[in-house]
PDB file of C-alpha atoms and ligand atoms in Angstrom:
ATOM      1  CA  MET A 776      35.135  77.392 101.057  1.00  0.00           C
ATOM      2  CA  THR A 777      35.497  79.347  97.839  1.00  0.00           C
ATOM      3  CA  THR A 778      37.862  77.562  95.450  1.00  0.00           C
ATOM      4  CA  VAL A 779      40.056  79.193  92.828  1.00  0.00           C
ATOM      5  CA  ALA A 780      41.866  77.059  90.240  1.00  0.00           C
ATOM      6  CA  VAL A 781      45.109  78.363  88.769  1.00  0.00           C
ATOM      7  CA  VAL A 782      45.595  76.575  85.449  1.00  0.00           C
ATOM      8  CA  TYR A 783      48.923  77.330  83.825  1.00  0.00           C
ATOM      9  CA  HIS A 784      51.657  76.188  81.474  1.00  0.00           C
ATOM     10  CA  SER A 785      55.294  77.107  81.834  1.00  0.00           C
ATOM     11  CA  GLY A 786      57.964  75.719  79.522  1.00  0.00           C
ATOM     12  CA  TYR A 787      60.948  77.070  81.457  1.00  0.00           C
ATOM     13  CA  GLY A 788      59.593  77.925  84.912  1.00  0.00           C
ATOM     14  CA  HIS A 789      59.128  81.707  84.771  1.00  0.00           C
ATOM     15  CA  THR A 790      55.360  81.653  84.350  1.00  0.00           C
ATOM     16  CA  GLU A 791      55.213  79.002  87.068  1.00  0.00           C
ATOM     17  CA  VAL A 792      56.715  81.455  89.570  1.00  0.00           C
ATOM     18  CA  LEU A 793      53.773  83.756  88.869  1.00  0.00           C
ATOM     19  CA  ALA A 794      51.230  80.924  89.143  1.00  0.00           C
ATOM     20  CA  GLU A 795      52.571  80.133  92.617  1.00  0.00           C
ATOM     21  CA  GLN A 796      52.217  83.793  93.614  1.00  0.00           C
ATOM     22  CA  VAL A 797      48.641  83.935  92.307  1.00  0.00           C
ATOM     23  CA  ALA A 798      47.886  80.876  94.453  1.00  0.00           C
ATOM     24  CA  GLU A 799      49.480  82.537  97.491  1.00  0.00           C
ATOM     25  CA  GLY A 800      47.278  85.597  97.005  1.00  0.00           C
ATOM     26  CA  VAL A 801      44.227  83.355  96.799  1.00  0.00           C
ATOM     27  CA  ARG A 802      45.135  81.538 100.026  1.00  0.00           C
ATOM     28  CA  ALA A 803      45.853  84.788 101.873  1.00  0.00           C
ATOM     29  CA  SER A 804      42.264  85.806 101.106  1.00  0.00           C
ATOM     30  CA  GLY A 805      40.880  82.742 102.872  1.00  0.00           C
ATOM     31  CA  ALA A 806      40.037  80.811  99.712  1.00  0.00           C
ATOM     32  CA  GLU A 807      41.344  77.438  98.532  1.00  0.00           C
ATOM     33  CA  ALA A 808      43.834  77.548  95.664  1.00  0.00           C
ATOM     34  CA  ARG A 809      44.228  74.636  93.247  1.00  0.00           C
ATOM     35  CA  LEU A 810      47.518  74.904  91.390  1.00  0.00           C
ATOM     36  CA  LEU A 811      47.010  72.936  88.164  1.00  0.00           C
ATOM     37  CA  LYS A 812      49.980  72.642  85.830  1.00  0.00           C
ATOM     38  CA  ILE A 813      49.643  71.799  82.154  1.00  0.00           C
ATOM     39  CA  GLU A 814      52.630  69.520  81.491  1.00  0.00           C
ATOM     40  CA  ASN A 815      52.402  69.136  77.721  1.00  0.00           C
ATOM     41  CA  ALA A 816      50.037  69.248  74.772  1.00  0.00           C
ATOM     42  CA  ALA A 817      49.586  65.471  74.650  1.00  0.00           C
ATOM     43  CA  GLN A 818      48.507  64.844  78.243  1.00  0.00           C
ATOM     44  CA  ASP A 819      45.102  63.570  79.345  1.00  0.00           C
ATOM     45  CA  PHE A 820      43.314  66.807  80.275  1.00  0.00           C
ATOM     46  CA  GLY A 821      40.320  65.030  81.819  1.00  0.00           C
ATOM     47  CA  PRO A 822      41.335  65.304  85.512  1.00  0.00           C
ATOM     48  CA  LEU A 823      42.367  68.920  85.061  1.00  0.00           C
ATOM     49  CA  LEU A 824      39.077  69.833  83.401  1.00  0.00           C
ATOM     50  CA  ASP A 825      37.217  68.202  86.284  1.00  0.00           C
ATOM     51  CA  GLN A 826      39.182  70.258  88.818  1.00  0.00           C
ATOM     52  CA  VAL A 827      38.213  73.437  86.986  1.00  0.00           C
ATOM     53  CA  SER A 828      34.583  72.353  86.806  1.00  0.00           C
ATOM     54  CA  SER A 829      34.387  72.046  90.582  1.00  0.00           C
ATOM     55  CA  SER A 830      36.073  75.438  91.236  1.00  0.00           C
ATOM     56  CA  ASP A 831      34.296  78.766  91.730  1.00  0.00           C
ATOM     57  CA  ALA A 832      36.806  80.787  89.735  1.00  0.00           C
ATOM     58  CA  VAL A 833      39.801  80.150  87.480  1.00  0.00           C
ATOM     59  CA  VAL A 834      42.971  82.080  86.761  1.00  0.00           C
ATOM     60  CA  PHE A 835      44.521  81.044  83.442  1.00  0.00           C
ATOM     61  CA  GLY A 836      48.253  81.517  82.881  1.00  0.00           C
ATOM     62  CA  ALA A 837      50.476  80.908  79.879  1.00  0.00           C
ATOM     63  CA  PRO A 838      53.797  82.201  78.599  1.00  0.00           C
ATOM     64  CA  THR A 839      53.658  84.250  75.427  1.00  0.00           C
ATOM     65  CA  TYR A 840      55.271  82.203  72.677  1.00  0.00           C
ATOM     66  CA  MET A 841      55.303  83.639  69.160  1.00  0.00           C
ATOM     67  CA  GLY A 842      52.858  86.347  70.171  1.00  0.00           C
ATOM     68  CA  ASP A 843      50.184  84.097  71.687  1.00  0.00           C
ATOM     69  CA  VAL A 844      49.615  81.539  74.431  1.00  0.00           C
ATOM     70  CA  SER A 845      51.893  78.496  74.298  1.00  0.00           C
ATOM     71  CA  ALA A 846      50.868  75.453  72.253  1.00  0.00           C
ATOM     72  CA  ALA A 847      50.451  73.340  75.397  1.00  0.00           C
ATOM     73  CA  PHE A 848      48.012  75.862  76.826  1.00  0.00           C
ATOM     74  CA  ARG A 849      46.179  75.972  73.496  1.00  0.00           C
ATOM     75  CA  ALA A 850      45.859  72.183  73.622  1.00  0.00           C
ATOM     76  CA  PHE A 851      44.173  72.558  76.996  1.00  0.00           C
ATOM     77  CA  THR A 852      41.712  75.109  75.573  1.00  0.00           C
ATOM     78  CA  GLU A 853      40.801  72.766  72.731  1.00  0.00           C
ATOM     79  CA  ALA A 854      40.356  69.848  75.131  1.00  0.00           C
ATOM     80  CA  SER A 855      37.951  72.042  77.116  1.00  0.00           C
ATOM     81  CA  SER A 856      35.521  71.978  74.178  1.00  0.00           C
ATOM     82  CA  ARG A 857      34.161  68.894  75.930  1.00  0.00           C
ATOM     83  CA  VAL A 858      32.951  71.169  78.742  1.00  0.00           C
ATOM     84  CA  PHE A 859      31.975  73.940  76.314  1.00  0.00           C
ATOM     85  CA  ALA A 860      29.384  71.576  74.862  1.00  0.00           C
ATOM     86  CA  THR A 861      27.608  71.350  78.235  1.00  0.00           C
ATOM     87  CA  GLY A 862      28.102  74.955  79.394  1.00  0.00           C
ATOM     88  CA  GLY A 863      29.777  73.549  82.497  1.00  0.00           C
ATOM     89  CA  TRP A 864      31.978  76.584  83.200  1.00  0.00           C
ATOM     90  CA  GLY A 865      29.273  79.182  82.522  1.00  0.00           C
ATOM     91  CA  ASP A 866      29.068  82.039  85.018  1.00  0.00           C
ATOM     92  CA  LYS A 867      32.334  81.216  86.793  1.00  0.00           C
ATOM     93  CA  LEU A 868      34.784  84.072  87.293  1.00  0.00           C
ATOM     94  CA  ALA A 869      37.982  84.027  85.233  1.00  0.00           C
ATOM     95  CA  ALA A 870      41.191  86.051  85.005  1.00  0.00           C
ATOM     96  CA  GLY A 871      44.548  85.641  83.322  1.00  0.00           C
ATOM     97  CA  PHE A 872      48.280  86.251  83.313  1.00  0.00           C
ATOM     98  CA  THR A 873      51.080  85.897  80.841  1.00  0.00           C
ATOM     99  CA  ASN A 874      54.826  86.401  80.832  1.00  0.00           C
ATOM    100  CA  SER A 875      57.392  86.956  78.129  1.00  0.00           C
ATOM    101  CA  HIS A 876      60.890  88.245  77.472  1.00  0.00           C
ATOM    102  CA  SER A 877      60.125  91.576  75.806  1.00  0.00           C
ATOM    103  CA  PHE A 878      58.330  94.421  77.545  1.00  0.00           C
ATOM    104  CA  SER A 879      55.596  94.177  74.945  1.00  0.00           C
ATOM    105  CA  GLY A 880      56.386  90.914  73.171  1.00  0.00           C
ATOM    106  CA  ASP A 881      52.740  91.001  72.021  1.00  0.00           C
ATOM    107  CA  LYS A 882      51.621  89.881  75.462  1.00  0.00           C
ATOM    108  CA  THR A 883      48.315  91.722  75.002  1.00  0.00           C
ATOM    109  CA  HIS A 884      47.497  89.260  72.241  1.00  0.00           C
ATOM    110  CA  ALA A 885      48.014  86.336  74.641  1.00  0.00           C
ATOM    111  CA  LEU A 886      45.881  88.009  77.324  1.00  0.00           C
ATOM    112  CA  THR A 887      43.191  88.621  74.729  1.00  0.00           C
ATOM    113  CA  SER A 888      43.270  84.929  73.826  1.00  0.00           C
ATOM    114  CA  LEU A 889      42.747  84.051  77.488  1.00  0.00           C
ATOM    115  CA  ALA A 890      39.829  86.488  77.805  1.00  0.00           C
ATOM    116  CA  ILE A 891      38.176  85.197  74.618  1.00  0.00           C
ATOM    117  CA  PHE A 892      38.662  81.627  75.826  1.00  0.00           C
ATOM    118  CA  ALA A 893      36.857  82.526  79.067  1.00  0.00           C
ATOM    119  CA  ALA A 894      34.112  84.321  77.141  1.00  0.00           C
ATOM    120  CA  GLN A 895      33.528  81.279  74.927  1.00  0.00           C
ATOM    121  CA  HIS A 896      32.795  79.328  78.089  1.00  0.00           C
ATOM    122  CA  GLY A 897      30.414  82.064  79.301  1.00  0.00           C
ATOM    123  CA  MET A 898      32.751  83.020  82.141  1.00  0.00           C
ATOM    124  CA  ASN A 899      32.952  86.515  83.638  1.00  0.00           C
ATOM    125  CA  TRP A 900      36.334  88.183  83.176  1.00  0.00           C
ATOM    126  CA  VAL A 901      38.047  89.873  86.116  1.00  0.00           C
ATOM    127  CA  ASN A 902      40.681  92.372  85.022  1.00  0.00           C
ATOM    128  CA  LEU A 903      43.994  93.065  86.769  1.00  0.00           C
ATOM    129  CA  GLY A 904      42.880  96.027  88.875  1.00  0.00           C
ATOM    130  CA  VAL A 905      46.435  97.216  89.614  1.00  0.00           C
ATOM    131  CA  PRO A 906      47.020 100.759  88.303  1.00  0.00           C
ATOM    132  CA  ALA A 907      49.658 101.293  85.620  1.00  0.00           C
ATOM    133  CA  PRO A 908      52.794 102.917  87.093  1.00  0.00           C
ATOM    134  CA  SER A 909      52.598 106.711  87.297  1.00  0.00           C
ATOM    135  CA  VAL A 910      56.384 107.064  87.385  1.00  0.00           C
ATOM    136  CA  THR A 911      58.550 107.486  84.286  1.00  0.00           C
ATOM    137  CA  ALA A 912      59.812 104.399  82.497  1.00  0.00           C
ATOM    138  CA  ALA A 913      63.314 105.227  83.721  1.00  0.00           C
ATOM    139  CA  GLU A 914      62.089 105.195  87.306  1.00  0.00           C
ATOM    140  CA  ARG A 915      60.481 101.751  87.006  1.00  0.00           C
ATOM    141  CA  GLY A 916      62.561  99.395  89.075  1.00  0.00           C
ATOM    142  CA  PRO A 917      62.215  95.649  89.545  1.00  0.00           C
ATOM    143  CA  GLU A 918      59.888  96.263  92.470  1.00  0.00           C
ATOM    144  CA  THR A 919      57.361  98.315  90.436  1.00  0.00           C
ATOM    145  CA  LEU A 920      53.851  96.868  90.413  1.00  0.00           C
ATOM    146  CA  ASN A 921      52.273  96.233  86.990  1.00  0.00           C
ATOM    147  CA  ARG A 922      55.601  97.298  85.482  1.00  0.00           C
ATOM    148  CA  VAL A 923      54.550  97.174  81.827  1.00  0.00           C
ATOM    149  CA  GLY A 924      51.156  98.786  82.519  1.00  0.00           C
ATOM    150  CA  ALA A 925      48.574  96.170  81.495  1.00  0.00           C
ATOM    151  CA  PHE A 926      44.888  96.251  82.394  1.00  0.00           C
ATOM    152  CA  LEU A 927      43.298  93.097  80.930  1.00  0.00           C
ATOM    153  CA  GLY A 928      45.417  90.825  83.108  1.00  0.00           C
ATOM    154  CA  LEU A 929      48.951  90.470  84.427  1.00  0.00           C
ATOM    155  CA  ALA A 930      51.611  90.949  81.753  1.00  0.00           C
ATOM    156  CA  ALA A 931      54.920  90.028  83.369  1.00  0.00           C
ATOM    157  CA  GLN A 932      58.407  90.301  81.921  1.00  0.00           C
ATOM    158  CA  SER A 933      61.212  87.806  82.494  1.00  0.00           C
ATOM    159  CA  ASP A 934      64.822  87.976  81.388  1.00  0.00           C
ATOM    160  CA  ASN A 935      66.619  84.916  80.036  1.00  0.00           C
ATOM    161  CA  ALA A 936      67.967  84.091  83.473  1.00  0.00           C
ATOM    162  CA  SER A 937      67.287  81.913  86.495  1.00  0.00           C
ATOM    163  CA  THR A 938      63.805  81.941  88.009  1.00  0.00           C
ATOM    164  CA  GLU A 939      65.522  82.875  91.277  1.00  0.00           C
ATOM    165  CA  ILE A 940      65.984  86.410  89.959  1.00  0.00           C
ATOM    166  CA  THR A 941      63.383  86.825  87.190  1.00  0.00           C
ATOM    167  CA  PRO A 942      60.501  87.689  86.871  1.00  0.00           C
ATOM    168  CA  PRO A 943      61.249  90.577  89.261  1.00  0.00           C
ATOM    169  CA  THR A 944      59.668  91.178  92.644  1.00  0.00           C
ATOM    170  CA  GLY A 945      57.149  93.713  91.285  1.00  0.00           C
ATOM    171  CA  ASP A 946      55.714  91.188  88.841  1.00  0.00           C
ATOM    172  CA  ARG A 947      55.590  88.528  91.558  1.00  0.00           C
ATOM    173  CA  ARG A 948      53.765  90.916  93.869  1.00  0.00           C
ATOM    174  CA  THR A 949      51.352  91.865  91.069  1.00  0.00           C
ATOM    175  CA  ALA A 950      50.589  88.159  90.561  1.00  0.00           C
ATOM    176  CA  TRP A 951      49.858  87.871  94.284  1.00  0.00           C
ATOM    177  CA  LEU A 952      47.484  90.849  94.046  1.00  0.00           C
ATOM    178  CA  LEU A 953      45.689  89.249  91.086  1.00  0.00           C
ATOM    179  CA  GLY A 954      45.140  86.101  93.141  1.00  0.00           C
ATOM    180  CA  GLU A 955      43.791  88.161  96.016  1.00  0.00           C
ATOM    181  CA  ARG A 956      41.486  90.111  93.686  1.00  0.00           C
ATOM    182  CA  VAL A 957      40.015  87.002  92.080  1.00  0.00           C
ATOM    183  CA  ALA A 958      39.535  85.226  95.407  1.00  0.00           C
ATOM    184  CA  LYS A 959      37.723  88.191  96.929  1.00  0.00           C
ATOM    185  CA  ALA A 960      35.589  88.640  93.823  1.00  0.00           C
ATOM    186  CA  ALA A 961      34.717  84.929  93.888  1.00  0.00           C
ATOM    187  CA  GLN A 962      33.751  85.160  97.558  1.00  0.00           C
ATOM    188  CA  ARG A 963      31.437  88.095  96.782  1.00  0.00           C
ATOM    189  CA  TRP A 964      30.074  86.288  93.724  1.00  0.00           C
ATOM    190  CA  SER A 965      29.299  83.156  95.772  1.00  0.00           C
ATOM    191  CA  ALA A 966      27.653  85.200  98.528  1.00  0.00           C
ATOM    192  CA  GLY A 967      25.530  87.012  95.965  1.00  0.00           C
ATOM    193  CA  GLN A 968      24.377  83.755  94.428  1.00  0.00           C
ATOM    194  CA  SER A 969      23.287  82.371  97.786  1.00  0.00           C
ATOM    195  CA  ALA A 970      21.584  85.679  98.648  1.00  0.00           C
ATOM    196  CA  GLU A 971      19.534  85.715  95.450  1.00  0.00           C
ATOM    197  CA  PRO A 972      16.730  83.358  96.598  1.00  0.00           C
ATOM    198  CA  LEU A 973      16.284  85.418  99.795  1.00  0.00           C
ATOM    199  CA  ALA A 974      15.862  88.603  97.763  1.00  0.00           C
ATOM    200  CA  GLN A 975      13.244  86.916  95.606  1.00  0.00           C
ATOM    201  CA  ALA A 976      11.329  85.666  98.641  1.00  0.00           C
ATOM    202  CA  ALA A 977      11.213  89.106 100.256  1.00  0.00           C
TER     203      ALA A 977
HETATM  204  C1  FMN B1620      58.926  79.252  71.335  1.00  0.00           C
HETATM  205  C2  FMN B1620      59.120  80.550  72.051  1.00  0.00           C
HETATM  206  C3  FMN B1620      58.498  81.693  71.571  1.00  0.00           C
HETATM  207  C4  FMN B1620      58.628  82.920  72.246  1.00  0.00           C
HETATM  208  N1  FMN B1620      57.953  84.014  71.781  1.00  0.00           N
HETATM  209  C5  FMN B1620      58.042  85.168  72.467  1.00  0.00           C
HETATM  210  C6  FMN B1620      57.263  86.301  72.066  1.00  0.00           C
HETATM  211  O1  FMN B1620      56.469  86.254  71.125  1.00  0.00           O
HETATM  212  N2  FMN B1620      57.422  87.469  72.755  1.00  0.00           N
HETATM  213  C7  FMN B1620      58.295  87.569  73.812  1.00  0.00           C
HETATM  214  O2  FMN B1620      58.419  88.647  74.381  1.00  0.00           O
HETATM  215  N3  FMN B1620      58.999  86.490  74.254  1.00  0.00           N
HETATM  216  C8  FMN B1620      58.880  85.304  73.621  1.00  0.00           C
HETATM  217  N4  FMN B1620      59.539  84.209  74.071  1.00  0.00           N
HETATM  218  C9  FMN B1620      60.268  84.292  75.355  1.00  0.00           C
HETATM  219  C10 FMN B1620      59.412  83.723  76.491  1.00  0.00           C
HETATM  220  O3  FMN B1620      58.138  84.333  76.532  1.00  0.00           O
HETATM  221  C11 FMN B1620      60.112  83.936  77.843  1.00  0.00           C
HETATM  222  O4  FMN B1620      61.344  83.249  77.833  1.00  0.00           O
HETATM  223  C12 FMN B1620      59.263  83.484  79.013  1.00  0.00           C
HETATM  224  O5  FMN B1620      59.870  83.905  80.211  1.00  0.00           O
HETATM  225  C13 FMN B1620      59.083  81.972  79.022  1.00  0.00           C
HETATM  226  O6  FMN B1620      58.216  81.614  80.091  1.00  0.00           O
HETATM  227  P1  FMN B1620      58.331  80.163  80.749  1.00  0.00           P
HETATM  228  O7  FMN B1620      59.674  80.102  81.460  1.00  0.00           O
HETATM  229  O8  FMN B1620      57.212  80.085  81.706  1.00  0.00           O
HETATM  230  O9  FMN B1620      58.236  79.169  79.639  1.00  0.00           O
HETATM  231  C14 FMN B1620      59.439  82.995  73.416  1.00  0.00           C
HETATM  232  C15 FMN B1620      60.069  81.826  73.887  1.00  0.00           C
HETATM  233  C16 FMN B1620      59.899  80.632  73.229  1.00  0.00           C
HETATM  234  C17 FMN B1620      60.565  79.391  73.784  1.00  0.00           C
END
């Protein structure tokens, strides 16, 4: 079965809500989802790195803190240099999501960090694939998909309130769609890899 790892950090739980939705979208597509939480910057990242290594695709998620991914997530990226040295994640599919308080909040910078991180490992980036809203900003309700209109990955917005009510339903649904998109892409990618020897033989 195709396996998608969802590696995320969440200091206060809002990004975690999205990680769970990404995993749900993966499972609904018939793939296995591995929900892997980064607890803190000082943890032993070895087991987590191994879980990623044995997955077909990875969705990286981090809150935007001070205009970039959180320090705990950055610690994970630096720990992954161990795998970088062997090219162990090369050619896997990767995607990303972030979440912050402001509509912009410089979330694009955090998504860019995730995409560059994937590129350094030789991974293939899968973008969000959910169109930006065509309605006016005033018409964007909590149920609007891709509410802030990002393309590189999911950029969600959470208020300073309970995770029971924020991020809103539209952002949660967009996270689910990202999980579905990555799982389906990974299934196609795996099928293509197994088909390659047949094409060469013919
Ligand atoms: C240290 C710190 C830095 C933050 N920096 C930003 C920021 O640059 N832009 C922004 O919009 N929100 C910023 N926020 C707000 C968080 O992104 C927001 O509360 C988010 O929902 C937290 O996600 P989490 O609950 O998964 O930790 C910051 C919060 C903290 C604690």
